[in-house]
Coordinates of C-alpha atoms in Angstrom, one line a residue:
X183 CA 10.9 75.7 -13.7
X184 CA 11.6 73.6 -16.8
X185 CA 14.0 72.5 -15.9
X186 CA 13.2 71.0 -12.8
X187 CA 10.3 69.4 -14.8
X188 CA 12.8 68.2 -17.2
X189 CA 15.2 66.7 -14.4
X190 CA 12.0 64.7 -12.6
X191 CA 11.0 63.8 -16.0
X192 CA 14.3 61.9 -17.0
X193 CA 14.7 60.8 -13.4
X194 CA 11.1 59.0 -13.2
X195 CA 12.6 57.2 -16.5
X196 CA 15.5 56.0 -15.7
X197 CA 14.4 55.0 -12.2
X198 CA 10.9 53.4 -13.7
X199 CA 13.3 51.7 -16.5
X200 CA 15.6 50.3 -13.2
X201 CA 12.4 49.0 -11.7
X202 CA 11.8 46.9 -15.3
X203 CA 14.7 45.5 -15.1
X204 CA 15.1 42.1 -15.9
X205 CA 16.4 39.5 -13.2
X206 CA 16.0 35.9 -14.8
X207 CA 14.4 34.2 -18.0
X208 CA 11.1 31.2 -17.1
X209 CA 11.1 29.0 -19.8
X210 CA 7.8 26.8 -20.4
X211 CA 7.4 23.8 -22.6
X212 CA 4.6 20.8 -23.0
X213 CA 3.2 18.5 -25.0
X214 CA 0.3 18.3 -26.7
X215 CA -0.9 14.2 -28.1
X216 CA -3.5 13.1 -30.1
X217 CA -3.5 10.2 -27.9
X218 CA -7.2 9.2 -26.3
X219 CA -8.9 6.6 -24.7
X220 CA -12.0 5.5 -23.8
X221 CA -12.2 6.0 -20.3
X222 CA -14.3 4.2 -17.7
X223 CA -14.3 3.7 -13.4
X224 CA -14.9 0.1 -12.9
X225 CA -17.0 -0.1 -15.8
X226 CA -18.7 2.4 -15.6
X227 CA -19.2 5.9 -17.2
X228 CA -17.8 9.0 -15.4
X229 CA -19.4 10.0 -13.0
X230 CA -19.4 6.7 -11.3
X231 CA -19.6 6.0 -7.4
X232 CA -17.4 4.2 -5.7
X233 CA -18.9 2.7 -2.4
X234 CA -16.5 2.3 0.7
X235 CA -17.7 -0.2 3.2
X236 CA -19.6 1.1 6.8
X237 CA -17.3 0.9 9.6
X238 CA -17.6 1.5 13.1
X239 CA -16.0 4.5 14.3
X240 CA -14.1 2.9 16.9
X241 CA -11.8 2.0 13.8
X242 CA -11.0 5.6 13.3
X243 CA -10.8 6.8 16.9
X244 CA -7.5 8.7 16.5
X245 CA -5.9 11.4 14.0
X246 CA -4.3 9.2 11.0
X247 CA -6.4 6.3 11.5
X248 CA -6.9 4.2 8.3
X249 CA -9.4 2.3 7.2
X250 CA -12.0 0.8 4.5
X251 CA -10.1 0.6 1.9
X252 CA -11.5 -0.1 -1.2
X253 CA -9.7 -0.7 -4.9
X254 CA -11.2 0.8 -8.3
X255 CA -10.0 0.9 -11.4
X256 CA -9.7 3.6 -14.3
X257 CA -9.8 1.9 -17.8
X258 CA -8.5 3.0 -20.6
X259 CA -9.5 1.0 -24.1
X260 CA -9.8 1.8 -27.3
X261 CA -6.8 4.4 -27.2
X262 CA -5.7 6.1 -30.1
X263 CA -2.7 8.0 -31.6
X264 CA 0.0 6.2 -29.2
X265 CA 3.2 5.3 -29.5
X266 CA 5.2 2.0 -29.0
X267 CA 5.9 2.9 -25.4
X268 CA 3.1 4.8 -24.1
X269 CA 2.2 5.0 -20.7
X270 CA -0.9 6.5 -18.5
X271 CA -1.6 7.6 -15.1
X272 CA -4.2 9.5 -13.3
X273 CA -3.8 13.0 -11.9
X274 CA -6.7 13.7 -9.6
X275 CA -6.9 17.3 -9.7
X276 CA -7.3 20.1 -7.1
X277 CA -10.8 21.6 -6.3
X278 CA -13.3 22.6 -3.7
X279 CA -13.1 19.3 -2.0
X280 CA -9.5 19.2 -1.5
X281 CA -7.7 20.2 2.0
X282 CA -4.7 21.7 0.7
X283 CA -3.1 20.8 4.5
X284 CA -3.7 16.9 4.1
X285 CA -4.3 16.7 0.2
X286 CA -7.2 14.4 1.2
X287 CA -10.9 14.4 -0.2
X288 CA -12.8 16.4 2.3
X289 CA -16.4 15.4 3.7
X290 CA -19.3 17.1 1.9
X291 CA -21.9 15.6 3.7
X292 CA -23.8 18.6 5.4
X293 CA -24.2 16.7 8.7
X294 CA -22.3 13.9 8.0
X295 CA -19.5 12.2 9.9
X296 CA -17.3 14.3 11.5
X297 CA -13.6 14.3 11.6
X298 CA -13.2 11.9 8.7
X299 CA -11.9 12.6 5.1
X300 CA -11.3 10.3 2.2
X301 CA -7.6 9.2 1.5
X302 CA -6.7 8.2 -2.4
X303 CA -4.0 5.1 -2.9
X304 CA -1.6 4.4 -5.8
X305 CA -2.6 0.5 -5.6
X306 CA 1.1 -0.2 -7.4
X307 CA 3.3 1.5 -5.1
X308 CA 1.2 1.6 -2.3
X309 CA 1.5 5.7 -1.6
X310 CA -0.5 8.0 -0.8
X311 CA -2.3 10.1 -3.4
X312 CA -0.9 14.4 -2.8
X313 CA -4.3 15.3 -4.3
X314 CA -3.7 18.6 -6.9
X315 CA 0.4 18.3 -6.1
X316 CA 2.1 18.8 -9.2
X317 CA 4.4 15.3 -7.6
X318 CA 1.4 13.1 -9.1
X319 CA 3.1 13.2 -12.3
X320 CA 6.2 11.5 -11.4
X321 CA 5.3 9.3 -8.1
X322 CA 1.8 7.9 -9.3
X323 CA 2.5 4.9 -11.4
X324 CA 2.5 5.3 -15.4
X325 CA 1.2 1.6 -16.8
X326 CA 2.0 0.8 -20.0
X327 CA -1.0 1.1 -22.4
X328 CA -0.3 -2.5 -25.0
X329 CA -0.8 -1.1 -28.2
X330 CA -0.4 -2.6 -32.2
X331 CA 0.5 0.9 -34.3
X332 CA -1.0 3.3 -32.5
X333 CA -4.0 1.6 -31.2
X334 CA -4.3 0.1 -27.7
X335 CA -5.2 -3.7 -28.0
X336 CA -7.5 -4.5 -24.9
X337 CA -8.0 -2.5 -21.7
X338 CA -5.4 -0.7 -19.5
X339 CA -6.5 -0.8 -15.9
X340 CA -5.0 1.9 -13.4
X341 CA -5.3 0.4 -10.1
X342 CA -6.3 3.2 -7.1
X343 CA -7.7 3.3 -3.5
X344 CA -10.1 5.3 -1.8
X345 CA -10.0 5.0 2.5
X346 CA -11.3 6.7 5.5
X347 CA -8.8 9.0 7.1
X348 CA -9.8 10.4 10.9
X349 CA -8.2 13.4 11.6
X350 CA -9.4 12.5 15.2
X351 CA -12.0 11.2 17.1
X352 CA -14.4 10.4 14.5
X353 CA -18.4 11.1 14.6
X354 CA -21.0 9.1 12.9
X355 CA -23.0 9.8 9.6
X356 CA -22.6 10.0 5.5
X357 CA -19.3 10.1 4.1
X358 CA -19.4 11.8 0.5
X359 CA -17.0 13.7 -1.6
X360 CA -15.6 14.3 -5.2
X361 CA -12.7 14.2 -7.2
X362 CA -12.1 15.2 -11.0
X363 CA -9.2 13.9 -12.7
X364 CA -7.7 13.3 -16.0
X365 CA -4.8 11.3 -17.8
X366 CA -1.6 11.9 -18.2
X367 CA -0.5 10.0 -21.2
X368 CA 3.7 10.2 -21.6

């Protein structure tokens, strides 16, 4: 009897230590800056609204309809602990209002207009916004922040779009929704 108790014993270990086994190494770096700016969305504080025109929705009568687009502007000023070739660019992050199938701003309007989400634009390349995609980081647009050693000398605008997007045959009412973000200084 022991030692068929000690045979299952060393077999559990050997076959639990195969089970451990190693197959590859992740390695993970970042960066931390001291780098910070005064941030404001077309002047004003965060949170701030940005108002899309009313349309008709005859403009967004099928799925991928555009339209309404409206420009704002994230401003960075008064930025601190940069270097000589520092650059910024939003990343809007991922959250409750985010389809993770279009990567769109969804409606939160209880009631509201059906069918219809909001669309963000990188104003300087012209592309589409992947909402919470890790892509932001290298196909949003980094802008140069001007800066005199270390700090920023004026205000850095970073130029983006909000539009309607019908994902059909839209339905009239309120359009509202949300979107957090933060900077990625390189």
């Amino acid at each position: 009897m022991k030692r068929v108790l000690l045979s299952t014993a060393i077999a559990s270990v050997l076959i639990a230590s195969a089970a451990q086994a190693s197959d590859g190494t992740i390695n993970f770096q970042g960066k931390l800056t001291d780098a910070t700016c005064q941030i404001t969305i077309d002047g004003s504080s965060s949170p701030a609204t940005v108002v899309l025109p009313t349309l008709s929705t005859q403009l967004l009568a099928a799925t991928g309809d555009i339209a309404g687009r409206t420009q704002f502007n994230i401003e960075l000023s008064g930025c601190t602990g940069l270097v000589s070739t520092s650059t910024a660019a939003a990343y809007f992050e991922n959250g409750s209002t985010v389809d993770t199938t279009t990567n769109n701003l969804v409606n939160t309007t209880t009631g509201g207009a059906g069918n219809v989400q909001l669309q963000l634009i990188d104003i300087q390349s012209n592309n589409t916004i992947e909402i919470g995609r890790s892509s932001q980081t290298s196909s949003n647009t980094q802008v140069v922040i001007p800066n005199t050693a270390g700090a920023s000398t004026g205000t850095t605008m970073l130029p983006y779009a909000v539009q309607y997007y019908a994902l059909g045959t839209t339905t009239p009412g309120v359009v509202t929704s949300n979107v957090n973000f933060s900077i990625n200084y390189q």
